[in-house]
Amino acid sequence: MARQLIVAVFGNADTARRAANDFDALSEKHEGFHIDNGVAVEKDAAGKLAVLDAEAPPFKGGLIGAIAGGLLGMLAGPLGVATGMAAGAGFGTVADAAGHALLDGRFVESVATQLVPGSAAVILEAEEATPFSVDNVVTGFGGKVVRHALG
């Protein structure tokens, strides 16, 4: 299976939460898709990112992987992540450095363009055999998905 950074962007936080539950269900089936780390975020009217439901499935424990954390850092800037949940969830300079090293500017720009104020995203570090199942969830909720191969 290919290891991917998957960013699914939705119109609002409620839709992102429902999609996250579906991603969790897909991962638990063990049929070609497995979530290693994940985080759901919402961009508020001021452009700040807030971590959603750090203790809800599929993100229990709130651990944000280094790559997803790095992407958040690039999207939000040094002061752009709202609340202390992000710091407590493993977000920090190590994650930021890892993200900068592995993510190209076009990928980050693509995500930044789609993640407009009022929208929400589910960011997953996952292994997937084929994009079909994830794409079905995303399109079923009216979202858009962007992937970046992690090697």
mmCIF file with all atom_site columns, C-alpha atoms in Angstrom:
data_model
loop_
_atom_site.group_PDB
_atom_site.id
_atom_site.type_symbol
_atom_site.label_atom_id
_atom_site.label_alt_id
_atom_site.label_comp_id
_atom_site.label_asym_id
_atom_site.label_entity_id
_atom_site.label_seq_id
_atom_site.pdbx_PDB_ins_code
_atom_site.Cartn_x
_atom_site.Cartn_y
_atom_site.Cartn_z
_atom_site.occupancy
_atom_site.B_iso_or_equiv
_atom_site.pdbx_formal_charge
_atom_site.auth_seq_id
_atom_site.auth_comp_id
_atom_site.auth_asym_id
_atom_site.auth_atom_id
_atom_site.pdbx_PDB_model_num
ATOM 1   C CA . MET A 1 1   ? 0.000   0.000  0.000  1.00 0.00 ? 1   MET A CA 1
ATOM 2   C CA . ALA A 1 2   ? 1.124   3.518  -0.728 1.00 0.00 ? 2   ALA A CA 1
ATOM 3   C CA . ARG A 1 3   ? 1.697   5.868  2.207  1.00 0.00 ? 3   ARG A CA 1
ATOM 4   C CA . GLN A 1 4   ? -0.119  9.138  1.547  1.00 0.00 ? 4   GLN A CA 1
ATOM 5   C CA . LEU A 1 5   ? -0.887  12.468 3.133  1.00 0.00 ? 5   LEU A CA 1
ATOM 6   C CA . ILE A 1 6   ? -4.580  12.851 2.339  1.00 0.00 ? 6   ILE A CA 1
ATOM 7   C CA . VAL A 1 7   ? -6.329  16.184 2.807  1.00 0.00 ? 7   VAL A CA 1
ATOM 8   C CA . ALA A 1 8   ? -10.108 16.147 2.403  1.00 0.00 ? 8   ALA A CA 1
ATOM 9   C CA . VAL A 1 9   ? -11.720 19.598 2.506  1.00 0.00 ? 9   VAL A CA 1
ATOM 10  C CA . PHE A 1 10  ? -15.421 20.080 3.259  1.00 0.00 ? 10  PHE A CA 1
ATOM 11  C CA . GLY A 1 11  ? -17.820 23.012 3.468  1.00 0.00 ? 11  GLY A CA 1
ATOM 12  C CA . ASN A 1 12  ? -18.156 22.930 7.261  1.00 0.00 ? 12  ASN A CA 1
ATOM 13  C CA . ALA A 1 13  ? -17.006 21.219 10.451 1.00 0.00 ? 13  ALA A CA 1
ATOM 14  C CA . ASP A 1 14  ? -20.075 18.981 10.799 1.00 0.00 ? 14  ASP A CA 1
ATOM 15  C CA . THR A 1 15  ? -19.505 17.480 7.359  1.00 0.00 ? 15  THR A CA 1
ATOM 16  C CA . ALA A 1 16  ? -15.809 16.968 8.125  1.00 0.00 ? 16  ALA A CA 1
ATOM 17  C CA . ARG A 1 17  ? -16.711 15.151 11.367 1.00 0.00 ? 17  ARG A CA 1
ATOM 18  C CA . ARG A 1 18  ? -19.104 12.824 9.534  1.00 0.00 ? 18  ARG A CA 1
ATOM 19  C CA . ALA A 1 19  ? -16.494 12.110 6.872  1.00 0.00 ? 19  ALA A CA 1
ATOM 20  C CA . ALA A 1 20  ? -13.875 11.440 9.585  1.00 0.00 ? 20  ALA A CA 1
ATOM 21  C CA . ASN A 1 21  ? -16.196 8.825  11.082 1.00 0.00 ? 21  ASN A CA 1
ATOM 22  C CA . ASP A 1 22  ? -16.508 7.180  7.662  1.00 0.00 ? 22  ASP A CA 1
ATOM 23  C CA . PHE A 1 23  ? -12.715 7.226  7.213  1.00 0.00 ? 23  PHE A CA 1
ATOM 24  C CA . ASP A 1 24  ? -12.386 5.545  10.619 1.00 0.00 ? 24  ASP A CA 1
ATOM 25  C CA . ALA A 1 25  ? -14.889 2.860  9.598  1.00 0.00 ? 25  ALA A CA 1
ATOM 26  C CA . LEU A 1 26  ? -12.964 2.249  6.366  1.00 0.00 ? 26  LEU A CA 1
ATOM 27  C CA . SER A 1 27  ? -9.705  1.930  8.283  1.00 0.00 ? 27  SER A CA 1
ATOM 28  C CA . GLU A 1 28  ? -11.195 -0.573 10.717 1.00 0.00 ? 28  GLU A CA 1
ATOM 29  C CA . LYS A 1 29  ? -12.307 -2.844 7.851  1.00 0.00 ? 29  LYS A CA 1
ATOM 30  C CA . HIS A 1 30  ? -8.639  -3.507 6.952  1.00 0.00 ? 30  HIS A CA 1
ATOM 31  C CA . GLU A 1 31  ? -9.475  -3.599 3.250  1.00 0.00 ? 31  GLU A CA 1
ATOM 32  C CA . GLY A 1 32  ? -6.696  -1.570 1.662  1.00 0.00 ? 32  GLY A CA 1
ATOM 33  C CA . PHE A 1 33  ? -6.915  1.592  3.778  1.00 0.00 ? 33  PHE A CA 1
ATOM 34  C CA . HIS A 1 34  ? -5.322  2.254  7.168  1.00 0.00 ? 34  HIS A CA 1
ATOM 35  C CA . ILE A 1 35  ? -5.066  5.541  9.101  1.00 0.00 ? 35  ILE A CA 1
ATOM 36  C CA . ASP A 1 36  ? -1.706  6.062  10.822 1.00 0.00 ? 36  ASP A CA 1
ATOM 37  C CA . ASN A 1 37  ? -2.427  9.580  12.141 1.00 0.00 ? 37  ASN A CA 1
ATOM 38  C CA . GLY A 1 38  ? -5.117  12.136 11.592 1.00 0.00 ? 38  GLY A CA 1
ATOM 39  C CA . VAL A 1 39  ? -6.484  15.492 12.554 1.00 0.00 ? 39  VAL A CA 1
ATOM 40  C CA . ALA A 1 40  ? -9.593  17.467 11.685 1.00 0.00 ? 40  ALA A CA 1
ATOM 41  C CA . VAL A 1 41  ? -9.321  21.246 11.541 1.00 0.00 ? 41  VAL A CA 1
ATOM 42  C CA . GLU A 1 42  ? -11.653 24.147 10.904 1.00 0.00 ? 42  GLU A CA 1
ATOM 43  C CA . LYS A 1 43  ? -10.692 27.525 9.465  1.00 0.00 ? 43  LYS A CA 1
ATOM 44  C CA . ASP A 1 44  ? -12.607 30.333 11.166 1.00 0.00 ? 44  ASP A CA 1
ATOM 45  C CA . ALA A 1 45  ? -13.705 33.662 9.670  1.00 0.00 ? 45  ALA A CA 1
ATOM 46  C CA . ALA A 1 46  ? -10.430 35.265 10.779 1.00 0.00 ? 46  ALA A CA 1
ATOM 47  C CA . GLY A 1 47  ? -8.421  32.588 8.965  1.00 0.00 ? 47  GLY A CA 1
ATOM 48  C CA . LYS A 1 48  ? -7.203  30.746 12.082 1.00 0.00 ? 48  LYS A CA 1
ATOM 49  C CA . LEU A 1 49  ? -7.148  26.968 12.247 1.00 0.00 ? 49  LEU A CA 1
ATOM 50  C CA . ALA A 1 50  ? -8.687  25.147 15.200 1.00 0.00 ? 50  ALA A CA 1
ATOM 51  C CA . VAL A 1 51  ? -8.285  21.432 15.867 1.00 0.00 ? 51  VAL A CA 1
ATOM 52  C CA . LEU A 1 52  ? -11.670 19.692 16.016 1.00 0.00 ? 52  LEU A CA 1
ATOM 53  C CA . ASP A 1 53  ? -12.528 16.814 18.312 1.00 0.00 ? 53  ASP A CA 1
ATOM 54  C CA . ALA A 1 54  ? -9.010  15.687 19.187 1.00 0.00 ? 54  ALA A CA 1
ATOM 55  C CA . GLU A 1 55  ? -10.490 12.936 21.367 1.00 0.00 ? 55  GLU A CA 1
ATOM 56  C CA . ALA A 1 56  ? -13.061 11.684 18.837 1.00 0.00 ? 56  ALA A CA 1
ATOM 57  C CA . PRO A 1 57  ? -12.557 8.731  16.498 1.00 0.00 ? 57  PRO A CA 1
ATOM 58  C CA . PRO A 1 58  ? -10.480 8.283  14.404 1.00 0.00 ? 58  PRO A CA 1
ATOM 59  C CA . PHE A 1 59  ? -8.116  10.617 16.213 1.00 0.00 ? 59  PHE A CA 1
ATOM 60  C CA . LYS A 1 60  ? -8.290  9.404  19.822 1.00 0.00 ? 60  LYS A CA 1
ATOM 61  C CA . GLY A 1 61  ? -5.340  10.576 21.821 1.00 0.00 ? 61  GLY A CA 1
ATOM 62  C CA . GLY A 1 62  ? -4.988  13.601 19.614 1.00 0.00 ? 62  GLY A CA 1
ATOM 63  C CA . LEU A 1 63  ? -1.628  12.650 18.139 1.00 0.00 ? 63  LEU A CA 1
ATOM 64  C CA . ILE A 1 64  ? -0.956  14.635 15.030 1.00 0.00 ? 64  ILE A CA 1
ATOM 65  C CA . GLY A 1 65  ? 1.659   13.031 12.840 1.00 0.00 ? 65  GLY A CA 1
ATOM 66  C CA . ALA A 1 66  ? 4.779   14.977 11.947 1.00 0.00 ? 66  ALA A CA 1
ATOM 67  C CA . ILE A 1 67  ? 3.777   15.466 8.330  1.00 0.00 ? 67  ILE A CA 1
ATOM 68  C CA . ALA A 1 68  ? 0.207   16.567 9.085  1.00 0.00 ? 68  ALA A CA 1
ATOM 69  C CA . GLY A 1 69  ? 1.561   18.852 11.798 1.00 0.00 ? 69  GLY A CA 1
ATOM 70  C CA . GLY A 1 70  ? 4.020   20.349 9.359  1.00 0.00 ? 70  GLY A CA 1
ATOM 71  C CA . LEU A 1 71  ? 1.234   21.009 6.870  1.00 0.00 ? 71  LEU A CA 1
ATOM 72  C CA . LEU A 1 72  ? -0.796  22.728 9.588  1.00 0.00 ? 72  LEU A CA 1
ATOM 73  C CA . GLY A 1 73  ? 2.187   24.901 10.412 1.00 0.00 ? 73  GLY A CA 1
ATOM 74  C CA . MET A 1 74  ? 2.608   25.933 6.789  1.00 0.00 ? 74  MET A CA 1
ATOM 75  C CA . LEU A 1 75  ? -1.109  26.642 6.346  1.00 0.00 ? 75  LEU A CA 1
ATOM 76  C CA . ALA A 1 76  ? -1.555  28.520 9.601  1.00 0.00 ? 76  ALA A CA 1
ATOM 77  C CA . GLY A 1 77  ? 1.713   30.353 10.039 1.00 0.00 ? 77  GLY A CA 1
ATOM 78  C CA . PRO A 1 78  ? 3.418   30.753 13.398 1.00 0.00 ? 78  PRO A CA 1
ATOM 79  C CA . LEU A 1 79  ? 0.385   32.143 15.248 1.00 0.00 ? 79  LEU A CA 1
ATOM 80  C CA . GLY A 1 80  ? -2.434  30.786 13.114 1.00 0.00 ? 80  GLY A CA 1
ATOM 81  C CA . VAL A 1 81  ? -3.455  27.698 15.067 1.00 0.00 ? 81  VAL A CA 1
ATOM 82  C CA . ALA A 1 82  ? -6.178  28.556 17.559 1.00 0.00 ? 82  ALA A CA 1
ATOM 83  C CA . THR A 1 83  ? -6.375  27.046 21.062 1.00 0.00 ? 83  THR A CA 1
ATOM 84  C CA . GLY A 1 84  ? -3.860  25.047 23.032 1.00 0.00 ? 84  GLY A CA 1
ATOM 85  C CA . MET A 1 85  ? -5.232  21.737 21.761 1.00 0.00 ? 85  MET A CA 1
ATOM 86  C CA . ALA A 1 86  ? -2.895  21.802 18.780 1.00 0.00 ? 86  ALA A CA 1
ATOM 87  C CA . ALA A 1 87  ? 0.199   22.088 20.946 1.00 0.00 ? 87  ALA A CA 1
ATOM 88  C CA . GLY A 1 88  ? -1.045  19.334 23.236 1.00 0.00 ? 88  GLY A CA 1
ATOM 89  C CA . ALA A 1 89  ? -1.745  17.115 20.280 1.00 0.00 ? 89  ALA A CA 1
ATOM 90  C CA . GLY A 1 90  ? 1.865   16.860 19.165 1.00 0.00 ? 90  GLY A CA 1
ATOM 91  C CA . PHE A 1 91  ? 2.049   19.942 16.953 1.00 0.00 ? 91  PHE A CA 1
ATOM 92  C CA . GLY A 1 92  ? 5.398   21.706 17.156 1.00 0.00 ? 92  GLY A CA 1
ATOM 93  C CA . THR A 1 93  ? 8.704   22.590 15.613 1.00 0.00 ? 93  THR A CA 1
ATOM 94  C CA . VAL A 1 94  ? 9.704   18.993 14.882 1.00 0.00 ? 94  VAL A CA 1
ATOM 95  C CA . ALA A 1 95  ? 6.451   18.470 12.985 1.00 0.00 ? 95  ALA A CA 1
ATOM 96  C CA . ASP A 1 96  ? 6.900   21.771 11.203 1.00 0.00 ? 96  ASP A CA 1
ATOM 97  C CA . ALA A 1 97  ? 10.427  20.881 10.097 1.00 0.00 ? 97  ALA A CA 1
ATOM 98  C CA . ALA A 1 98  ? 9.339   17.449 8.889  1.00 0.00 ? 98  ALA A CA 1
ATOM 99  C CA . GLY A 1 99  ? 6.484   18.946 6.925  1.00 0.00 ? 99  GLY A CA 1
ATOM 100 C CA . HIS A 1 100 ? 8.689   21.549 5.275  1.00 0.00 ? 100 HIS A CA 1
ATOM 101 C CA . ALA A 1 101 ? 11.160  18.850 4.255  1.00 0.00 ? 101 ALA A CA 1
ATOM 102 C CA . LEU A 1 102 ? 8.592   16.539 2.675  1.00 0.00 ? 102 LEU A CA 1
ATOM 103 C CA . LEU A 1 103 ? 5.845   18.754 1.251  1.00 0.00 ? 103 LEU A CA 1
ATOM 104 C CA . ASP A 1 104 ? 6.213   20.753 -1.920 1.00 0.00 ? 104 ASP A CA 1
ATOM 105 C CA . GLY A 1 105 ? 4.867   24.250 -2.402 1.00 0.00 ? 105 GLY A CA 1
ATOM 106 C CA . ARG A 1 106 ? 2.279   23.254 -5.014 1.00 0.00 ? 106 ARG A CA 1
ATOM 107 C CA . PHE A 1 107 ? 0.660   20.761 -2.660 1.00 0.00 ? 107 PHE A CA 1
ATOM 108 C CA . VAL A 1 108 ? 0.510   23.259 0.204  1.00 0.00 ? 108 VAL A CA 1
ATOM 109 C CA . GLU A 1 109 ? -0.861  25.967 -2.113 1.00 0.00 ? 109 GLU A CA 1
ATOM 110 C CA . SER A 1 110 ? -3.524  23.587 -3.419 1.00 0.00 ? 110 SER A CA 1
ATOM 111 C CA . VAL A 1 111 ? -4.689  22.825 0.118  1.00 0.00 ? 111 VAL A CA 1
ATOM 112 C CA . ALA A 1 112 ? -4.523  26.489 1.160  1.00 0.00 ? 112 ALA A CA 1
ATOM 113 C CA . THR A 1 113 ? -6.676  27.509 -1.816 1.00 0.00 ? 113 THR A CA 1
ATOM 114 C CA . GLN A 1 114 ? -9.393  25.003 -0.914 1.00 0.00 ? 114 GLN A CA 1
ATOM 115 C CA . LEU A 1 115 ? -9.367  25.605 2.849  1.00 0.00 ? 115 LEU A CA 1
ATOM 116 C CA . VAL A 1 116 ? -11.316 28.874 2.918  1.00 0.00 ? 116 VAL A CA 1
ATOM 117 C CA . PRO A 1 117 ? -12.816 30.537 6.024  1.00 0.00 ? 117 PRO A CA 1
ATOM 118 C CA . GLY A 1 118 ? -15.763 28.495 7.311  1.00 0.00 ? 118 GLY A CA 1
ATOM 119 C CA . SER A 1 119 ? -14.522 25.253 5.771  1.00 0.00 ? 119 SER A CA 1
ATOM 120 C CA . ALA A 1 120 ? -12.977 22.264 7.508  1.00 0.00 ? 120 ALA A CA 1
ATOM 121 C CA . ALA A 1 121 ? -10.509 19.561 6.559  1.00 0.00 ? 121 ALA A CA 1
ATOM 122 C CA . VAL A 1 122 ? -9.609  16.056 7.594  1.00 0.00 ? 122 VAL A CA 1
ATOM 123 C CA . ILE A 1 123 ? -5.863  15.526 7.275  1.00 0.00 ? 123 ILE A CA 1
ATOM 124 C CA . LEU A 1 124 ? -4.733  11.907 7.297  1.00 0.00 ? 124 LEU A CA 1
ATOM 125 C CA . GLU A 1 125 ? -1.397  10.164 7.182  1.00 0.00 ? 125 GLU A CA 1
ATOM 126 C CA . ALA A 1 126 ? -2.612  6.865  5.798  1.00 0.00 ? 126 ALA A CA 1
ATOM 127 C CA . GLU A 1 127 ? -1.779  3.836  3.740  1.00 0.00 ? 127 GLU A CA 1
ATOM 128 C CA . GLU A 1 128 ? -4.088  3.082  0.848  1.00 0.00 ? 128 GLU A CA 1
ATOM 129 C CA . ALA A 1 129 ? -4.030  0.467  -1.858 1.00 0.00 ? 129 ALA A CA 1
ATOM 130 C CA . THR A 1 130 ? -6.302  2.518  -4.101 1.00 0.00 ? 130 THR A CA 1
ATOM 131 C CA . PRO A 1 131 ? -7.876  5.971  -3.761 1.00 0.00 ? 131 PRO A CA 1
ATOM 132 C CA . PHE A 1 132 ? -11.358 4.656  -4.627 1.00 0.00 ? 132 PHE A CA 1
ATOM 133 C CA . SER A 1 133 ? -12.815 4.247  -1.108 1.00 0.00 ? 133 SER A CA 1
ATOM 134 C CA . VAL A 1 134 ? -11.548 7.567  0.246  1.00 0.00 ? 134 VAL A CA 1
ATOM 135 C CA . ASP A 1 135 ? -12.613 9.379  -2.923 1.00 0.00 ? 135 ASP A CA 1
ATOM 136 C CA . ASN A 1 136 ? -16.122 7.925  -2.570 1.00 0.00 ? 136 ASN A CA 1
ATOM 137 C CA . VAL A 1 137 ? -16.425 9.255  0.992  1.00 0.00 ? 137 VAL A CA 1
ATOM 138 C CA . VAL A 1 138 ? -15.129 12.683 0.015  1.00 0.00 ? 138 VAL A CA 1
ATOM 139 C CA . THR A 1 139 ? -17.358 13.101 -3.038 1.00 0.00 ? 139 THR A CA 1
ATOM 140 C CA . GLY A 1 140 ? -20.328 11.707 -1.112 1.00 0.00 ? 140 GLY A CA 1
ATOM 141 C CA . PHE A 1 141 ? -19.999 14.626 1.309  1.00 0.00 ? 141 PHE A CA 1
ATOM 142 C CA . GLY A 1 142 ? -19.368 17.172 -1.458 1.00 0.00 ? 142 GLY A CA 1
ATOM 143 C CA . GLY A 1 143 ? -15.710 17.630 -0.597 1.00 0.00 ? 143 GLY A CA 1
ATOM 144 C CA . LYS A 1 144 ? -12.441 17.777 -2.471 1.00 0.00 ? 144 LYS A CA 1
ATOM 145 C CA . VAL A 1 145 ? -9.367  15.669 -1.858 1.00 0.00 ? 145 VAL A CA 1
ATOM 146 C CA . VAL A 1 146 ? -5.658  16.303 -2.384 1.00 0.00 ? 146 VAL A CA 1
ATOM 147 C CA . ARG A 1 147 ? -2.934  13.693 -1.907 1.00 0.00 ? 147 ARG A CA 1
ATOM 148 C CA . HIS A 1 148 ? 0.809   13.789 -1.475 1.00 0.00 ? 148 HIS A CA 1
ATOM 149 C CA . ALA A 1 149 ? 2.902   10.613 -1.619 1.00 0.00 ? 149 ALA A CA 1
ATOM 150 C CA . LEU A 1 150 ? 4.976   10.088 1.523  1.00 0.00 ? 150 LEU A CA 1
ATOM 151 C CA . GLY A 1 151 ? 7.292   7.495  0.092  1.00 0.00 ? 151 GLY A CA 1
#
